[in-house]
Short mmCIF file of C-alpha atoms in Angstrom, two decimals:
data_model
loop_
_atom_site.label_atom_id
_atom_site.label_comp_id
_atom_site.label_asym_id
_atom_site.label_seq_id
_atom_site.Cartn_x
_atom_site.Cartn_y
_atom_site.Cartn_z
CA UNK A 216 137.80 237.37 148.19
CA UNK A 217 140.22 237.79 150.95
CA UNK A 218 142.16 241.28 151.97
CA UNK A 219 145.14 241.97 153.87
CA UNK A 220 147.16 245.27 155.06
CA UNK A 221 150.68 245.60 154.62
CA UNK A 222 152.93 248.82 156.77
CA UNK A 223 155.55 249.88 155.45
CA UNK A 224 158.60 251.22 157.48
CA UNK A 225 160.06 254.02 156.34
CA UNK A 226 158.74 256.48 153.45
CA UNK A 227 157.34 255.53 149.67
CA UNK A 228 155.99 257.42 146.96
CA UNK A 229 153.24 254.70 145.58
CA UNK A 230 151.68 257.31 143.96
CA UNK A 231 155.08 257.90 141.60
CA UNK A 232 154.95 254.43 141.31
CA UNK A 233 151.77 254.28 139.95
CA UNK A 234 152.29 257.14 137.58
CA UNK A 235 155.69 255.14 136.04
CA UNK A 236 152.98 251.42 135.82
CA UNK A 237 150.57 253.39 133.85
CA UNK A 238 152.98 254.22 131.00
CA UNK A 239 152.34 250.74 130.13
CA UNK A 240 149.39 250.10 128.51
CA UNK A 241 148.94 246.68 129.64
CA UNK A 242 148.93 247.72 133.07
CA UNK A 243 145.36 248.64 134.63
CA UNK A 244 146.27 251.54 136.97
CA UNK A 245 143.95 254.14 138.40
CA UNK A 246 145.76 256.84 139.63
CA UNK A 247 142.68 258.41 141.21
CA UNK A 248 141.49 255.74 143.77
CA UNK A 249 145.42 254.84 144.35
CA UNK A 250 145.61 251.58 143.02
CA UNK A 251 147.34 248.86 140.06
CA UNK A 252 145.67 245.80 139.36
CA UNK A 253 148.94 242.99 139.52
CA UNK A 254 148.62 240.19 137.29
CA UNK A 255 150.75 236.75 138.56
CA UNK A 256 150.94 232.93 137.46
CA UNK A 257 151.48 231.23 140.06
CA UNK A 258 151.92 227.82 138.10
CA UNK A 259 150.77 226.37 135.02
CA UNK A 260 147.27 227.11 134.35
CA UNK A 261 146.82 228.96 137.68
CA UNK A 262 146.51 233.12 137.09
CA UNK A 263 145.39 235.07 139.43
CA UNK A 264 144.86 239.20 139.54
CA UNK A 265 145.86 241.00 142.66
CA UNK A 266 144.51 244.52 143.45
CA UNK A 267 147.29 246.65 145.22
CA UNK A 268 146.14 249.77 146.92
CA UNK A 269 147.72 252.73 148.51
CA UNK A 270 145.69 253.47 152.33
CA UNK A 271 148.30 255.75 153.62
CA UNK A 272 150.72 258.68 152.63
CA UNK A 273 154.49 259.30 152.21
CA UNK A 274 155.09 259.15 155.50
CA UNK A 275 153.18 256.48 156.80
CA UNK A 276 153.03 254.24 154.08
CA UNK A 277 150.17 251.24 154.03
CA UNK A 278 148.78 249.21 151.41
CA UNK A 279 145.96 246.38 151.24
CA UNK A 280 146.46 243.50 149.37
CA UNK A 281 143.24 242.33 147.80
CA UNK A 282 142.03 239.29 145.90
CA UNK A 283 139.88 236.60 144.94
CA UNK A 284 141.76 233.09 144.30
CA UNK A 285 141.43 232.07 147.70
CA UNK A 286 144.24 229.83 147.44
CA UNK A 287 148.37 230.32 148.48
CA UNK A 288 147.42 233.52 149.85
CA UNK A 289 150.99 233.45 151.25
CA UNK A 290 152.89 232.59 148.04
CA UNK A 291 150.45 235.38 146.46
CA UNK A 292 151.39 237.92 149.49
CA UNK A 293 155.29 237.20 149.29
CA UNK A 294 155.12 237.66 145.30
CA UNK A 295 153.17 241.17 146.04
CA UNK A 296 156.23 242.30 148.73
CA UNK A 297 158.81 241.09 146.52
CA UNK A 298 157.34 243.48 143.40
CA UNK A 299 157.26 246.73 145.83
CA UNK A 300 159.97 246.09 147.27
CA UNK A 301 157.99 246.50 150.91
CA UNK A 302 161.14 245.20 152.50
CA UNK A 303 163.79 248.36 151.45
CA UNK A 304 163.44 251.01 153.98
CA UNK A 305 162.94 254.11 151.90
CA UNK A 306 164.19 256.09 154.72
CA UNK A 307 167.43 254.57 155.38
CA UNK A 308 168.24 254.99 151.23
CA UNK A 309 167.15 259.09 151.51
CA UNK A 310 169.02 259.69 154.77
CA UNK A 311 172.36 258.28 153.15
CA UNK A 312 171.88 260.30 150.09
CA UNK A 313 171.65 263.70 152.10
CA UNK A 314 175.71 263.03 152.38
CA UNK A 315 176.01 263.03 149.03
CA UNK A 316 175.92 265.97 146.04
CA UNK A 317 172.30 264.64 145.36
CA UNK A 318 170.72 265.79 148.77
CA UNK A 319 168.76 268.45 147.00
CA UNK A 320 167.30 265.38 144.57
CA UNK A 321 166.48 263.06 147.07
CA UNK A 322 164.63 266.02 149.48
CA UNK A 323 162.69 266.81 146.19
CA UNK A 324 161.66 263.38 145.35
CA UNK A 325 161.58 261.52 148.58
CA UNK A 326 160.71 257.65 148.97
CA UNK A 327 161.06 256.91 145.54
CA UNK A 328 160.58 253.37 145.09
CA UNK A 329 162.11 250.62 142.33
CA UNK A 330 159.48 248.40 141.73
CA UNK A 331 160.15 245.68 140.18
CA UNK A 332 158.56 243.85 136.82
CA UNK A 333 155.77 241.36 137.42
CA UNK A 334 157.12 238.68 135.49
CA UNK A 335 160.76 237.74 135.07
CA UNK A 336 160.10 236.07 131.74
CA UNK A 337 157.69 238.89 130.52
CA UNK A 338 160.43 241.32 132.21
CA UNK A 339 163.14 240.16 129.43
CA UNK A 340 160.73 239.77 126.83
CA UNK A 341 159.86 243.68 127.02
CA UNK A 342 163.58 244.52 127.49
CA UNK A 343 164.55 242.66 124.71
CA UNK A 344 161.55 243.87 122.62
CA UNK A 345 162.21 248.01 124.21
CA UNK A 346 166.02 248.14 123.35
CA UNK A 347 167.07 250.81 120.70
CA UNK A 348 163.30 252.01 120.16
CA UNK A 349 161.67 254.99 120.84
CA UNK A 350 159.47 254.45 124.44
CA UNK A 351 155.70 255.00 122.34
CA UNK A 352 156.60 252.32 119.57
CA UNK A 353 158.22 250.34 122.30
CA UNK A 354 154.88 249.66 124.27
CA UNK A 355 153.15 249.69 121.13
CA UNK A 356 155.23 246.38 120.05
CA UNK A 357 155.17 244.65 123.65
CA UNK A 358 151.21 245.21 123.38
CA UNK A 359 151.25 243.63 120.38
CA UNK A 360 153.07 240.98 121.47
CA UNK A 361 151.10 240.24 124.35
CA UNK A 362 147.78 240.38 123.09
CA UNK A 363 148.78 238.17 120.51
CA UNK A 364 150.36 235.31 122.32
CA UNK A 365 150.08 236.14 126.30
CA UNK A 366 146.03 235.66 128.21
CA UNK A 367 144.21 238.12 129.37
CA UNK A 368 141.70 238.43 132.59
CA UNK A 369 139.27 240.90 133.95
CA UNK A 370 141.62 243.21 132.15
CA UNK A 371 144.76 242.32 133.15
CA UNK A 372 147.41 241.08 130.85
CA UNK A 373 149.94 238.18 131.47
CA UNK A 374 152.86 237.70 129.19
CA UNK A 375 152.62 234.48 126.99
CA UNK A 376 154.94 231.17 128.08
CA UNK A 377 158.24 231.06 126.66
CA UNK A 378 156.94 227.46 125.18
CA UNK A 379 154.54 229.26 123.45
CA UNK A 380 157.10 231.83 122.00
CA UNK A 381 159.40 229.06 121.30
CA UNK A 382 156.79 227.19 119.04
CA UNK A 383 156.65 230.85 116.37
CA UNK A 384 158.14 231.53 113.32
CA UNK A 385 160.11 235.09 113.11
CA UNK A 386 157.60 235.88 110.36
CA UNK A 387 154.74 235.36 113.10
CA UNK A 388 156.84 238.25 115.08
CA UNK A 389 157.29 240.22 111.77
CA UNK A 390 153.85 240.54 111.21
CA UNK A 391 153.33 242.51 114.19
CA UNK A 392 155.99 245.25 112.77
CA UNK A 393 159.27 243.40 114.83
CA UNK A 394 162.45 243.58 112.73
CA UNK A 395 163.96 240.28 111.84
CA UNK A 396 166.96 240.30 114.34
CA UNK A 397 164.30 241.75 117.49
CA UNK A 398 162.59 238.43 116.09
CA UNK A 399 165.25 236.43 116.22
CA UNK A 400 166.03 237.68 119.67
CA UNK A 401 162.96 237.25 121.39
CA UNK A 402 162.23 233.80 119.76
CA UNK A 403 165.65 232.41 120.30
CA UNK A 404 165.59 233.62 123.85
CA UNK A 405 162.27 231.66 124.47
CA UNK A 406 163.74 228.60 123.22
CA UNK A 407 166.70 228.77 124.80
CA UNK A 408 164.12 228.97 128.28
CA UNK A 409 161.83 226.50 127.11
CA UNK A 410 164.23 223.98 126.71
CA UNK A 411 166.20 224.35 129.77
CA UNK A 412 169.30 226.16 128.60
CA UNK A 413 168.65 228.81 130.37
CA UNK A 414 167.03 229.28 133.91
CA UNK A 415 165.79 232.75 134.94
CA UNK A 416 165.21 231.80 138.55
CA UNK A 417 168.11 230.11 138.78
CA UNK A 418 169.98 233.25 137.69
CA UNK A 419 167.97 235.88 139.57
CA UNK A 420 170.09 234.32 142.56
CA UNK A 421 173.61 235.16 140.70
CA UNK A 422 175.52 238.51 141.83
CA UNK A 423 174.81 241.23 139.17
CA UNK A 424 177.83 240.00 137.60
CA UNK A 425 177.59 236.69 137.68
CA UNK A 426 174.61 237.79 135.55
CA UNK A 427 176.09 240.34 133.20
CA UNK A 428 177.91 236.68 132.17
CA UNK A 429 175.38 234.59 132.05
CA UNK A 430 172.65 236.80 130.47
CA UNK A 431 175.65 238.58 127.84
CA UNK A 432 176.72 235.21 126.15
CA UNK A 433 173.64 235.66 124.23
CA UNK A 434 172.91 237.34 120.98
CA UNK A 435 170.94 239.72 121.23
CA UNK A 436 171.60 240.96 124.55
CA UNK A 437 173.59 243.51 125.23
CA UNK A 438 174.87 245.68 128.40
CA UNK A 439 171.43 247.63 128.76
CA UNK A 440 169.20 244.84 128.30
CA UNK A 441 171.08 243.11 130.87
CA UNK A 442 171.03 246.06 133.22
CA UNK A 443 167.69 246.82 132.81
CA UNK A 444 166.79 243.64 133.99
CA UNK A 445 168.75 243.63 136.79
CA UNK A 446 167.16 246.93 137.84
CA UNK A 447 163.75 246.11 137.28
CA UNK A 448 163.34 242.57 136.95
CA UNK A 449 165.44 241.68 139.73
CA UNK A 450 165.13 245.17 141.70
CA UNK A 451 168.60 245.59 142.22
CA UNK A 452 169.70 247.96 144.89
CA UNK A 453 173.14 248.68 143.16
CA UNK A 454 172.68 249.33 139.21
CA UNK A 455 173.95 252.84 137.50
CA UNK A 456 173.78 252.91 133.40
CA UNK A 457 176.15 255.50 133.03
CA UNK A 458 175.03 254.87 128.90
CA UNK A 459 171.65 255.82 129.41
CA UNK A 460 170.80 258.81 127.76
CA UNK A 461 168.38 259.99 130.17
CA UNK A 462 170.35 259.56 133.02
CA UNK A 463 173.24 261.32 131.28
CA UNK A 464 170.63 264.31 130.28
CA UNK A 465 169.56 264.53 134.35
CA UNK A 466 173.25 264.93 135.45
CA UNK A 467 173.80 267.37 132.73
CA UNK A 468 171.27 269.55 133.80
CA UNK A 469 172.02 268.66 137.76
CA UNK A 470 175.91 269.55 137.37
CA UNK A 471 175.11 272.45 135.11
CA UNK A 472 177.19 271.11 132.16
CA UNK A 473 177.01 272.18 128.83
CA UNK A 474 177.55 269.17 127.15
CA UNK A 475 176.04 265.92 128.79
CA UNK A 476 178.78 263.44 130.74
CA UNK A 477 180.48 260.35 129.49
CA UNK A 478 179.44 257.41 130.79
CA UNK A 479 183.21 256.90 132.35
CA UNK A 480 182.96 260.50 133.91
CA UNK A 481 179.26 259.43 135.82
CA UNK A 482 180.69 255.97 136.78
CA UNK A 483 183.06 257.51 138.56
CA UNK A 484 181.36 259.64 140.22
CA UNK A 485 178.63 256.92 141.41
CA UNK A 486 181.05 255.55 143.25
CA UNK A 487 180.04 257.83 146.09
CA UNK A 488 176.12 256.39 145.56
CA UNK A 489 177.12 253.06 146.19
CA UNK A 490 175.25 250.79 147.50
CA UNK A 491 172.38 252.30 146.70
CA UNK A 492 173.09 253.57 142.85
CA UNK A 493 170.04 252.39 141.69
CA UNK A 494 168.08 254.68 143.48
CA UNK A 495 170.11 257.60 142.28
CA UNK A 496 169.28 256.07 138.96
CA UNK A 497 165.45 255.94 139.03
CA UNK A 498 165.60 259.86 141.26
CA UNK A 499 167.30 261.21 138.27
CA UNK A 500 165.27 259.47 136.12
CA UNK A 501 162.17 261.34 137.73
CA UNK A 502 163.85 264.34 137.82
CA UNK A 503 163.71 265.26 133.82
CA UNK A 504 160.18 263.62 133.88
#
């Protein structure tokens, strides 16, 4: 077993954080004692769980980093910074947005944090398998999905190999309630990762629209999907989905409209969020919570 501490410049909210990871079942989270148990694969045949837990406040922001595969504590350390974003000073993103007409939101909701997926793999898998359902049934079916295929240790759950996707039938998928085209979606994905045709790390390095190319070519994934990995696979700084109905619902109710604004009418406007529109994102976002 082997711990480490980790400051944090600037401000973050873990505790927000925590309170978005445990809307997924698959994530152990205790809100109480302040910390999310983070499940990584470091290679094949090599999982490891890390503990993550808050020791600080708001303000002064620390974290230990506990866990007991004694090996690549680096690599293991690096993956853990790159999930919570440790590098982004929190600060620097609220003090730019008190210039803007979202000063009020951003003195509300202060050090809000994007943290990103655990997995990029498992983080298109659950985008793909999340578009156009409801959020319950949503986490529902990427439960299903990963207890069926994916391993699981000391209660943490990692998301199955795209080989072993590839390998299914859609029937296998339909079984666990999936429609035939979020089937075909996921499956065809997998293979097209399993056999080389497509490199997530390789396009994690692209520029978000670079990506929007890359990832849109396929079938079965559209402008969200690809956005929504961008934001929270990748942790994007930059992302606004001027589609998403939630987002559109916070403006409405932050502008005082009566009806809720076009996605043309809030891209627009973002333009004076920029470069940090993904925080304005995930602020609204909390804001209707």
């Amino acid at each position: 077993m082997w711990k480490e501490y980790y400051h944090v410049t600037g401000i973050y909210d873990f505790d927000y954080a925590l309170k978005r990871l445990s809307l997924d079942p698959l994530i152990q989270v205790n809100k109480k004692e302040r910390y999310v148990d983070v499940p990584l694969k470091l290679a094949e045949d090599d999982y490891c769980v890390v503990r993550v837990k808050a020791e600080g406040t708001i303000e002064k922001p620390v974290f230990s980093v506990m866990s007991d595969h004694d090996e690549q504590q680096d690599v293991i350390f690096e993956h853990i910074r790159n999930i919570f974003q440790w590098d982004k000073d929190l600060q620097e993103v609220h003090d730019y947005f008190q210039g803007t007409d979202l000063s009020l939101l951003f003195f509300t909701y202060p050090g809000t944090p994007i943290v990103r997926d655990f997995d990029l793999y498992g983080s298109l898998m659950k985008t793909l398998i999340h578009q156009q359902l409801n959020l319950r049934f949503s986490y529902e079916l990427t439960s299903r999905f990963v207890k069926a295929y994916g391993k699981e240790i000391d209660g943490s759950w990692f998301y199955p190999s795209p080989e072993k996707i590839a390998e299914l039938d859609y029937e296998d998928l339909k079984e666990l309630q999936f429609s035939q085209r979020k089937a075909e979606y996921v499956i065809d994905t997998s293979r097209m990762i399993a056999n080389g045709e497509l490199d997530l790390k390789e396009i994690s390095r692209l520029t978000n629209e670079e990506v929007f190319k890359k990832l849109g070519a396929i079938r079965g994934i559209g402008p969200w999907t690809v956005q929504s990995w961008l934001l929270f696979g990748l942790g994007r700084d930059d992302l606004l989905p001027g589609a998403d109905i939630g987002l559109q619902n916070a403006l409405k109710r932050l502008w005082k409209m009566e009806t809720k604004p076009l996605k043309d009418y809030i891209e627009e406007k973002a333009e004076d969020w920029a470069p940090y529109r993904s925080y304005a994102a995930i602020t609204l976002w909390r804001s209707i919570e």
